[in-house]
C-alpha positions as a Markdown table, in Angstrom:
| # | Residue | x | y | z |
|---|---|---|---|---|
| 1 | Met | 0.0 | 0.0 | 0.0 |
| 2 | Gly | 1.6 | 3.3 | -1.1 |
| 3 | Pro | 1.9 | 6.5 | 1.0 |
| 4 | Leu | -1.2 | 8.1 | -0.6 |
| 5 | Ser | -3.5 | 5.1 | 0.0 |
| 6 | Ser | -2.1 | 4.5 | 3.5 |
| 7 | Arg | -2.8 | 8.1 | 4.6 |
| 8 | Ala | -6.2 | 8.1 | 2.9 |
| 9 | Val | -7.6 | 4.9 | 4.5 |
| 10 | Leu | -7.0 | 6.0 | 8.1 |
| 11 | Pro | -10.1 | 8.2 | 8.3 |
| 12 | Leu | -12.0 | 5.3 | 6.7 |
| 13 | Tyr | -10.8 | 3.1 | 9.6 |
| 14 | Ala | -12.0 | 5.8 | 11.9 |
| 15 | Ala | -15.4 | 5.8 | 10.3 |
| 16 | Gly | -15.6 | 2.0 | 11.0 |
| 17 | Phe | -14.8 | 2.9 | 14.6 |
| 18 | Val | -17.6 | 5.4 | 14.8 |
| 19 | Thr | -20.3 | 3.0 | 13.8 |
| 20 | Ala | -19.1 | 0.3 | 16.1 |
| 21 | Phe | -18.5 | 2.6 | 19.1 |
| 22 | Gly | -21.8 | 4.3 | 18.6 |
| 23 | Ala | -23.7 | 1.0 | 18.4 |
| 24 | His | -22.3 | -0.6 | 21.5 |
| 25 | Gly | -21.6 | 2.5 | 23.5 |
| 26 | Ile | -25.3 | 3.4 | 23.5 |
| 27 | Ala | -26.7 | -0.1 | 23.6 |
| 28 | Ser | -24.8 | -1.1 | 26.7 |
| 29 | Gly | -26.5 | 1.7 | 28.8 |
| 30 | Leu | -30.0 | 1.8 | 27.3 |
| 31 | Gly | -31.7 | -0.5 | 29.8 |
| 32 | Gly | -30.6 | 1.6 | 32.8 |
| 33 | Tyr | -31.3 | 4.9 | 31.1 |
| 34 | Thr | -34.8 | 4.3 | 29.7 |
| 35 | Gly | -36.2 | 1.9 | 32.3 |
| 36 | Ala | -38.0 | 0.2 | 29.5 |
| 37 | Ser | -39.6 | -3.2 | 29.7 |
| 38 | Leu | -37.6 | -6.1 | 28.1 |
| 39 | Pro | -39.7 | -6.1 | 24.9 |
| 40 | Ala | -39.4 | -2.3 | 24.6 |
| 41 | Leu | -35.6 | -2.6 | 25.2 |
| 42 | Gly | -35.4 | -5.2 | 22.5 |
| 43 | Val | -37.0 | -2.8 | 20.0 |
| 44 | Leu | -34.7 | 0.0 | 21.0 |
| 45 | Leu | -31.7 | -2.3 | 20.5 |
| 46 | Ala | -33.0 | -3.5 | 17.2 |
| 47 | Val | -33.8 | -0.3 | 15.4 |
| 48 | Tyr | -30.2 | 0.6 | 14.7 |
| 49 | Asp | -29.4 | -2.8 | 13.1 |
| 50 | Gly | -32.8 | -2.8 | 11.4 |
| 51 | Ala | -32.1 | 0.5 | 9.7 |
| 52 | Glu | -28.8 | -0.8 | 8.5 |
| 53 | Ile | -30.3 | -4.1 | 7.2 |
| 54 | Val | -32.8 | -2.2 | 5.1 |
| 55 | Leu | -30.7 | 0.7 | 3.9 |
| 56 | Lys | -27.1 | -0.6 | 3.3 |
| 57 | Pro | -27.8 | -2.0 | -0.2 |
| 58 | Val | -29.6 | 1.3 | -1.0 |
| 59 | Phe | -26.7 | 3.5 | 0.0 |
| 60 | Gly | -24.2 | 1.0 | -1.5 |
| 61 | Ser | -25.9 | 1.4 | -4.9 |
| 62 | Leu | -26.0 | 5.2 | -4.4 |
| 63 | Ala | -22.2 | 5.1 | -3.7 |
| 64 | Asp | -21.8 | 3.3 | -7.1 |
| 65 | Arg | -23.9 | 5.9 | -8.8 |
| 66 | Ile | -22.4 | 9.2 | -7.5 |
| 67 | Gly | -19.1 | 7.9 | -6.0 |
| 68 | Pro | -18.6 | 6.7 | -2.4 |
| 69 | Arg | -16.9 | 9.8 | -1.0 |
| 70 | Pro | -20.0 | 12.0 | -0.9 |
| 71 | Val | -22.0 | 9.1 | 0.6 |
| 72 | Leu | -19.3 | 8.7 | 3.3 |
| 73 | Leu | -19.2 | 12.4 | 4.2 |
| 74 | Gly | -23.0 | 12.7 | 4.1 |
| 75 | Gly | -23.5 | 9.7 | 6.3 |
| 76 | Leu | -21.0 | 11.0 | 8.9 |
| 77 | Val | -22.6 | 14.4 | 9.0 |
| 78 | Ala | -26.1 | 12.9 | 9.3 |
| 79 | Phe | -24.8 | 10.7 | 12.2 |
| 80 | Ala | -23.5 | 13.8 | 13.9 |
| 81 | Leu | -26.8 | 15.7 | 13.4 |
| 82 | Ala | -28.8 | 12.8 | 14.8 |
| 83 | Ser | -26.6 | 12.7 | 17.9 |
| 84 | Ala | -26.8 | 16.4 | 18.4 |
| 85 | Ala | -30.6 | 16.3 | 18.0 |
| 86 | Phe | -30.8 | 14.0 | 21.0 |
| 87 | Val | -28.7 | 16.4 | 23.1 |
| 88 | Leu | -31.0 | 19.3 | 22.1 |
| 89 | Ala | -34.2 | 17.4 | 22.7 |
| 90 | Asp | -33.0 | 16.2 | 26.2 |
| 91 | Asp | -35.9 | 13.7 | 26.2 |
| 92 | Pro | -35.4 | 10.0 | 26.9 |
| 93 | Gly | -38.5 | 9.3 | 24.7 |
| 94 | Ala | -36.5 | 10.5 | 21.7 |
| 95 | Val | -33.8 | 7.8 | 22.0 |
| 96 | Gly | -35.6 | 5.4 | 19.7 |
| 97 | Val | -36.0 | 7.9 | 16.9 |
| 98 | Val | -32.4 | 9.0 | 17.3 |
| 99 | Arg | -31.2 | 5.4 | 17.2 |
| 100 | Leu | -33.1 | 4.9 | 14.0 |
| 101 | Ala | -31.6 | 8.0 | 12.5 |
| 102 | Gln | -28.1 | 7.0 | 13.6 |
| 103 | Gly | -28.6 | 3.5 | 12.1 |
| 104 | Ala | -29.7 | 5.1 | 8.8 |
| 105 | Ala | -26.6 | 7.3 | 8.7 |
| 106 | Ala | -24.3 | 4.4 | 9.5 |
| 107 | Ala | -26.0 | 2.5 | 6.7 |
| 108 | Ala | -24.6 | 5.2 | 4.4 |
| 109 | Phe | -21.1 | 5.7 | 5.6 |
| 110 | Ser | -20.3 | 2.1 | 6.5 |
| 111 | Pro | -20.5 | 0.5 | 3.0 |
| 112 | Ala | -19.1 | 3.6 | 1.5 |
| 113 | Ala | -16.0 | 3.3 | 3.8 |
| 114 | Ser | -15.4 | -0.3 | 2.9 |
| 115 | Ala | -15.8 | 0.4 | -0.8 |
| 116 | Leu | -13.3 | 3.2 | -0.5 |
| 117 | Val | -10.9 | 1.0 | 1.3 |
| 118 | Ala | -11.1 | -1.4 | -1.6 |
| 119 | Arg | -10.7 | 1.3 | -4.3 |
| 120 | Leu | -7.9 | 3.2 | -2.6 |
| 121 | Thr | -5.8 | 0.0 | -1.9 |
| 122 | Pro | -4.0 | -2.0 | -4.6 |
| 123 | Ala | -5.4 | -5.5 | -5.0 |
| 124 | Gly | -2.3 | -7.0 | -3.4 |
| 125 | Gly | -2.9 | -5.0 | -0.2 |
| 126 | His | -6.6 | -5.8 | 0.4 |
| 127 | Gly | -5.9 | -8.2 | 3.2 |
| 128 | Arg | -3.8 | -5.8 | 5.2 |
| 129 | Ala | -6.2 | -2.9 | 4.4 |
| 130 | Phe | -9.3 | -4.8 | 5.5 |
| 131 | Gly | -7.4 | -6.3 | 8.5 |
| 132 | Gly | -6.8 | -2.7 | 9.7 |
| 133 | Tyr | -10.4 | -1.7 | 9.0 |
| 134 | Gly | -11.8 | -4.7 | 10.9 |
| 135 | Ala | -9.3 | -4.0 | 13.8 |
| 136 | Trp | -10.6 | -0.5 | 14.2 |
| 137 | Lys | -14.2 | -1.7 | 14.2 |
| 138 | Gly | -13.3 | -4.3 | 16.8 |
| 139 | Leu | -11.7 | -1.6 | 18.9 |
| 140 | Gly | -14.9 | 0.4 | 18.7 |
| 141 | Tyr | -16.9 | -2.7 | 19.8 |
| 142 | Thr | -14.5 | -3.2 | 22.7 |
| 143 | Leu | -14.3 | 0.4 | 23.9 |
| 144 | Gly | -17.9 | 1.3 | 23.3 |
| 145 | Pro | -19.3 | -0.2 | 26.5 |
| 146 | Leu | -16.3 | 0.9 | 28.5 |
| 147 | Ile | -16.0 | 4.5 | 27.4 |
| 148 | Gly | -19.7 | 4.8 | 26.9 |
| 149 | Gly | -20.3 | 3.7 | 30.4 |
| 150 | Ala | -17.8 | 6.2 | 31.7 |
| 151 | Leu | -19.3 | 9.1 | 29.8 |
| 152 | Ile | -22.8 | 8.2 | 31.0 |
| 153 | Ala | -21.6 | 8.0 | 34.6 |
| 154 | Ala | -19.8 | 11.4 | 34.2 |
| 155 | Gly | -22.5 | 13.4 | 32.4 |
| 156 | Gly | -25.5 | 11.2 | 31.5 |
| 157 | Phe | -26.6 | 10.1 | 28.0 |
| 158 | Gly | -26.3 | 13.7 | 26.8 |
| 159 | Leu | -22.6 | 13.6 | 27.3 |
| 160 | Leu | -22.3 | 10.3 | 25.4 |
| 161 | Phe | -24.3 | 11.7 | 22.4 |
| 162 | Thr | -22.3 | 14.9 | 22.5 |
| 163 | Ala | -19.1 | 12.9 | 22.2 |
| 164 | Leu | -20.5 | 10.9 | 19.3 |
| 165 | Ala | -21.5 | 14.1 | 17.5 |
| 166 | Val | -18.0 | 15.6 | 18.0 |
| 167 | Leu | -16.4 | 12.3 | 16.9 |
| 168 | Ala | -18.5 | 12.0 | 13.7 |
| 169 | Val | -17.7 | 15.6 | 12.8 |
| 170 | Ala | -14.0 | 15.2 | 13.4 |
| 171 | Val | -13.9 | 12.1 | 11.2 |
| 172 | Ala | -15.9 | 13.8 | 8.5 |
| 173 | Val | -13.5 | 16.7 | 8.4 |
| 174 | Trp | -10.5 | 14.4 | 8.4 |
| 175 | Ala | -12.0 | 12.4 | 5.5 |
| 176 | Ala | -12.9 | 15.5 | 3.6 |
| 177 | Leu | -9.3 | 16.7 | 3.8 |
| 178 | Val | -7.4 | 13.5 | 3.0 |
| 179 | Val | -9.7 | 11.0 | 1.2 |
| 180 | Pro | -9.4 | 11.6 | -2.5 |
| 181 | Ala | -12.4 | 11.6 | -4.8 |
| 182 | Ala | -13.4 | 8.2 | -6.2 |
| 183 | Pro | -15.7 | 9.0 | -9.1 |
| 184 | Pro | -18.3 | 6.5 | -10.3 |
| 185 | Leu | -17.2 | 4.0 | -12.8 |
| 186 | Pro | -19.0 | 3.4 | -16.1 |
| 187 | Arg | -21.9 | 1.0 | -15.6 |
| 188 | Thr | -23.7 | -1.4 | -17.9 |
| 189 | Arg | -27.5 | -1.6 | -17.5 |
| 190 | Gln | -28.5 | -4.4 | -15.2 |
| 191 | Thr | -31.9 | -6.1 | -14.6 |
| 192 | Leu | -33.2 | -7.5 | -11.4 |
| 193 | Leu | -32.5 | -11.0 | -12.8 |
| 194 | Asp | -28.9 | -9.9 | -13.4 |
| 195 | Leu | -28.7 | -8.6 | -9.9 |
| 196 | Gly | -30.0 | -11.9 | -8.5 |
| 197 | Arg | -27.5 | -13.9 | -10.5 |
| 198 | Glu | -24.7 | -11.7 | -9.4 |
| 199 | Leu | -25.5 | -12.1 | -5.7 |
| 200 | Ala | -26.0 | -15.8 | -6.1 |
| 201 | Arg | -22.5 | -16.4 | -7.3 |
| 202 | Pro | -20.1 | -18.2 | -5.0 |
| 203 | Gly | -17.8 | -15.2 | -5.0 |
| 204 | Phe | -20.5 | -13.3 | -3.1 |
| 205 | Leu | -22.3 | -16.0 | -1.2 |
| 206 | Arg | -19.2 | -17.8 | 0.2 |
| 207 | Pro | -17.5 | -14.8 | 2.0 |
| 208 | Thr | -20.9 | -13.3 | 2.9 |
| 209 | Ala | -22.1 | -16.5 | 4.6 |
| 210 | Ala | -18.7 | -16.8 | 6.4 |
| 211 | Leu | -18.9 | -13.2 | 7.6 |
| 212 | Ala | -22.5 | -13.7 | 8.8 |
| 213 | Ala | -21.7 | -16.8 | 10.7 |
| 214 | Thr | -18.8 | -15.4 | 12.6 |
| 215 | Thr | -20.7 | -12.2 | 13.3 |
| 216 | Ala | -23.4 | -14.4 | 14.8 |
| 217 | Gly | -20.6 | -16.0 | 16.9 |
| 218 | Leu | -19.4 | -12.6 | 18.2 |
| 219 | Ala | -23.0 | -11.5 | 19.0 |
| 220 | Val | -23.7 | -14.7 | 20.9 |
| 221 | Gly | -20.4 | -14.3 | 22.8 |
| 222 | Val | -21.4 | -10.7 | 23.9 |
| 223 | Gly | -24.8 | -11.9 | 25.1 |
| 224 | Phe | -24.3 | -15.4 | 26.4 |
| 225 | Leu | -20.6 | -15.8 | 27.5 |
| 226 | Pro | -21.4 | -13.6 | 30.5 |
| 227 | Val | -24.2 | -16.1 | 31.4 |
| 228 | His | -21.6 | -18.9 | 31.2 |
| 229 | Ala | -19.3 | -17.0 | 33.6 |
| 230 | Ala | -22.1 | -15.7 | 35.8 |
| 231 | Asp | -20.8 | -17.4 | 38.9 |
| 232 | Ala | -17.5 | -15.4 | 38.7 |
| 233 | Gly | -19.4 | -12.0 | 38.8 |
| 234 | Pro | -20.2 | -9.4 | 36.2 |
| 235 | Leu | -16.7 | -7.9 | 36.2 |
| 236 | Val | -15.0 | -11.1 | 35.2 |
| 237 | Ala | -17.7 | -11.9 | 32.7 |
| 238 | Gly | -17.1 | -8.5 | 31.1 |
| 239 | Val | -13.4 | -9.2 | 30.9 |
| 240 | Ala | -14.1 | -12.4 | 29.1 |
| 241 | Val | -16.2 | -10.5 | 26.5 |
| 242 | Ser | -13.4 | -7.9 | 26.2 |
| 243 | Ala | -10.9 | -10.7 | 25.7 |
| 244 | Met | -13.0 | -12.1 | 22.8 |
| 245 | Ala | -13.2 | -8.6 | 21.1 |
| 246 | Ala | -9.5 | -7.9 | 21.7 |
| 247 | Ala | -8.5 | -11.3 | 20.2 |
| 248 | Ala | -10.6 | -10.5 | 17.1 |
| 249 | Ala | -9.1 | -7.0 | 16.7 |
| 250 | Leu | -5.5 | -8.2 | 17.2 |
| 251 | Ala | -5.8 | -11.1 | 14.8 |
| 252 | Gln | -7.1 | -9.2 | 11.8 |
| 253 | Pro | -4.0 | -7.2 | 10.8 |
| 254 | Val | -1.8 | -10.3 | 11.2 |
| 255 | Val | -4.2 | -12.3 | 9.0 |
| 256 | Gly | -4.4 | -9.5 | 6.4 |
| 257 | Arg | -0.6 | -9.4 | 6.1 |
| 258 | Ala | -0.4 | -13.1 | 5.7 |
| 259 | Arg | -3.0 | -13.1 | 3.0 |
| 260 | Asp | -1.2 | -10.3 | 1.0 |
| 261 | Ala | 2.1 | -12.2 | 1.3 |
| 262 | Gly | 0.5 | -15.3 | -0.2 |
| 263 | Arg | 0.9 | -17.4 | 3.0 |
| 264 | Leu | -2.9 | -17.7 | 3.6 |
| 265 | Arg | -5.6 | -18.5 | 1.0 |
| 266 | Asp | -9.0 | -16.8 | 1.5 |
| 267 | Thr | -11.0 | -20.1 | 1.5 |
| 268 | Thr | -8.5 | -21.9 | 3.8 |
| 269 | Gly | -8.5 | -19.0 | 6.3 |
| 270 | Met | -12.3 | -18.6 | 6.3 |
| 271 | Thr | -12.9 | -22.3 | 6.7 |
| 272 | Gly | -10.3 | -22.5 | 9.5 |
| 273 | Gly | -11.8 | -19.4 | 11.2 |
| 274 | Leu | -15.3 | -20.8 | 11.2 |
| 275 | Leu | -14.1 | -24.2 | 12.6 |
| 276 | Leu | -12.1 | -22.4 | 15.3 |
| 277 | Thr | -15.2 | -20.3 | 16.3 |
| 278 | Ala | -17.3 | -23.6 | 16.4 |
| 279 | Ala | -14.6 | -25.2 | 18.6 |
| 280 | Gly | -14.9 | -22.2 | 21.0 |
| 281 | Tyr | -18.6 | -22.8 | 21.4 |
| 282 | Leu | -18.1 | -26.5 | 21.7 |
| 283 | Val | -15.7 | -25.8 | 24.7 |
| 284 | Ala | -18.2 | -23.3 | 26.2 |
| 285 | Ala | -21.1 | -25.8 | 25.9 |
| 286 | Thr | -19.3 | -28.8 | 27.3 |
| 287 | Leu | -16.8 | -27.6 | 29.9 |
| 288 | Pro | -17.7 | -25.6 | 33.0 |
| 289 | Gly | -15.5 | -23.1 | 34.7 |
| 290 | Leu | -13.7 | -19.8 | 34.1 |
| 291 | Pro | -10.7 | -21.3 | 32.2 |
| 292 | Ala | -13.1 | -22.8 | 29.7 |
| 293 | Thr | -15.0 | -19.5 | 29.3 |
| 294 | Phe | -11.8 | -17.6 | 28.5 |
| 295 | Ala | -10.5 | -20.3 | 26.2 |
| 296 | Ala | -13.8 | -20.2 | 24.3 |
| 297 | Ala | -13.7 | -16.4 | 24.2 |
| 298 | Val | -10.2 | -16.3 | 22.7 |
| 299 | Ala | -11.0 | -19.0 | 20.2 |
| 300 | Ile | -14.2 | -17.2 | 19.1 |
| 301 | Gly | -12.4 | -13.9 | 18.7 |
| 302 | Val | -9.4 | -15.4 | 16.8 |
| 303 | Gly | -11.9 | -17.3 | 14.5 |
| 304 | Ala | -13.7 | -14.0 | 13.7 |
| 305 | Gly | -10.3 | -12.3 | 13.2 |
| 306 | Leu | -9.5 | -14.9 | 10.6 |
| 307 | Val | -12.7 | -14.6 | 8.6 |
| 308 | Thr | -13.3 | -10.9 | 8.6 |
| 309 | Pro | -10.4 | -9.5 | 6.6 |
| 310 | Leu | -10.3 | -12.5 | 4.3 |
| 311 | Gly | -14.1 | -12.3 | 3.7 |
| 312 | Phe | -14.0 | -8.6 | 2.8 |
| 313 | Ala | -10.9 | -9.0 | 0.6 |
| 314 | Ala | -12.6 | -11.9 | -1.2 |
| 315 | Leu | -15.6 | -9.7 | -1.8 |
| 316 | Ala | -13.5 | -6.9 | -3.1 |
| 317 | Ala | -11.8 | -9.2 | -5.5 |
| 318 | Ala | -15.1 | -10.7 | -6.8 |
| 319 | Ala | -17.1 | -7.5 | -7.1 |
| 320 | Pro | -17.5 | -5.8 | -10.4 |
| 321 | Pro | -15.6 | -2.5 | -9.9 |
| 322 | Glu | -18.6 | -0.4 | -10.9 |
| 323 | Arg | -20.8 | -2.1 | -8.4 |
| 324 | Leu | -18.4 | -2.4 | -5.5 |
| 325 | Gly | -20.6 | -0.2 | -3.1 |
| 326 | Arg | -23.7 | -2.3 | -3.6 |
| 327 | Phe | -21.6 | -5.5 | -3.3 |
| 328 | Met | -20.2 | -4.4 | 0.0 |
| 329 | Gly | -23.6 | -3.0 | 1.2 |
| 330 | Ser | -25.3 | -6.3 | 0.4 |
| 331 | Ala | -22.6 | -8.3 | 2.2 |
| 332 | Glu | -22.9 | -6.2 | 5.3 |
| 333 | Val | -26.6 | -7.0 | 5.4 |
| 334 | Gly | -25.5 | -10.6 | 5.8 |
| 335 | Arg | -23.4 | -9.6 | 8.7 |
| 336 | Glu | -26.3 | -7.7 | 10.3 |
| 337 | Leu | -28.6 | -10.7 | 9.9 |
| 338 | Gly | -25.9 | -12.9 | 11.6 |
| 339 | Asp | -25.7 | -10.3 | 14.4 |
| 340 | Ala | -29.4 | -10.6 | 15.0 |
| 341 | Gly | -29.9 | -14.2 | 14.1 |
| 342 | Gly | -27.2 | -15.8 | 16.2 |
| 343 | Pro | -28.6 | -14.8 | 19.6 |
| 344 | Leu | -32.2 | -15.7 | 18.4 |
| 345 | Leu | -31.0 | -19.1 | 17.4 |
| 346 | Val | -29.2 | -19.8 | 20.7 |
| 347 | Gly | -31.9 | -18.3 | 22.8 |
| 348 | Gly | -34.6 | -20.4 | 20.9 |
| 349 | Ile | -32.8 | -23.7 | 21.3 |
| 350 | Ala | -31.9 | -22.8 | 25.0 |
| 351 | Val | -35.6 | -22.4 | 25.8 |
| 352 | Val | -36.4 | -26.0 | 24.9 |
| 353 | Thr | -33.0 | -27.5 | 26.0 |
| 354 | Thr | -30.3 | -25.6 | 28.0 |
| 355 | Leu | -27.8 | -22.9 | 27.3 |
| 356 | Gly | -25.3 | -25.6 | 26.4 |
| 357 | Gly | -27.7 | -27.0 | 23.9 |
| 358 | Gly | -28.1 | -23.5 | 22.3 |
| 359 | Leu | -24.3 | -23.1 | 22.1 |
| 360 | Leu | -24.0 | -26.6 | 20.5 |
| 361 | Gly | -26.6 | -25.6 | 18.0 |
| 362 | Leu | -24.5 | -22.6 | 17.0 |
| 363 | Ala | -21.4 | -24.7 | 16.8 |
| 364 | Ala | -23.2 | -27.0 | 14.4 |
| 365 | Val | -24.3 | -24.1 | 12.2 |
| 366 | Leu | -20.7 | -22.8 | 12.1 |
| 367 | Thr | -19.4 | -26.2 | 11.2 |
| 368 | Leu | -21.9 | -26.6 | 8.4 |
| 369 | Thr | -21.0 | -23.2 | 7.0 |
| 370 | Ala | -17.3 | -24.1 | 7.1 |
| 371 | Thr | -18.0 | -27.3 | 5.3 |
| 372 | Ala | -20.1 | -25.6 | 2.6 |
| 373 | Thr | -17.3 | -22.9 | 2.2 |
| 374 | Gly | -14.7 | -25.6 | 1.6 |
| 375 | Leu | -16.9 | -27.7 | -0.6 |
| 376 | Thr | -17.8 | -24.8 | -2.8 |
| 377 | Ala | -14.2 | -23.8 | -3.3 |
| 378 | Thr | -13.2 | -27.4 | -4.1 |
| 379 | Arg | -16.1 | -27.7 | -6.6 |
| 380 | Arg | -15.0 | -24.5 | -8.3 |
| 381 | Arg | -11.4 | -25.7 | -8.6 |
| 382 | Gly | -12.7 | -28.9 | -10.1 |
| 383 | Asp | -14.7 | -27.1 | -12.6 |
| 384 | Arg | -11.7 | -25.2 | -13.8 |
| 385 | Ser | -9.5 | -28.3 | -14.2 |
């Protein structure tokens, strides 16, 4: 990665941090702030992801049509305005509307940022670039509950939203100064049938399924590993979740560099990461005690750290250049579905069995996804021979 591209992608990494920090920093304190019932709290937690699921392909397509840079800047400014609106309203009842607006804004700048990372980085540096992008998002997920909680304790939710508004503005200014224009590329006309065929190709489905599965693994880890470690107290349980997030963040740059150096193939790494995440849940489901919880947390985090940069690099390599934004936006919908679906799967199985049964169910899904990933790649190699 040359000096220009290295300097230009740093604010894109920071944009990834903003969406992760905003999502988890607010979510971790919502229950205590609103005093909402559990169903109402579930809705408040879901509106952010719901907006992203619906709008990411839309804004990804817009980024292809007008260029990703204005979509990135517009999304960051909209995120800042939504955060400032909550501070001005000073009304707990407004938090749901603001979360929806923040999710819509993140749906704009998140796929635009990943598309720009791909376009500003030479093809041989995609692994390292997406490893850094994923690490910064992982840092946001890790620090969100910690710094968010500290800001809420110091000045209430108003201080947290003020900090988010200032952070988004700072990143938008930084990006405006150093991220070069990436004009839209010439496009051929495409029908809905063509779009369906494009998104059904293994080059899209394989990395998207792997990303969705490991995102489900991370989401379940955040929600259910503390239950596994409940006897040790909330502080230790929180450390276990932080260890998982830190392992994912630290692994990604290393994996990205190995990929770019030719030491790690995309399919091999994604399959291995899925199996490692499954092994983590197998340990958590079958072995009691704190050492098992921490071993599972690290395995889940490293597994996600393997899949994330390789999955995004594979998507960037498979995407038609003129439709990169939509490709990335659609893939991120898969991740959001995994984020929501993983806890629902584990919780649903646990209702009729036990928590261990739910974790084993997720381990089985991860193993099946790994098997399908490997088989698809083997079949494609056979077709070319």
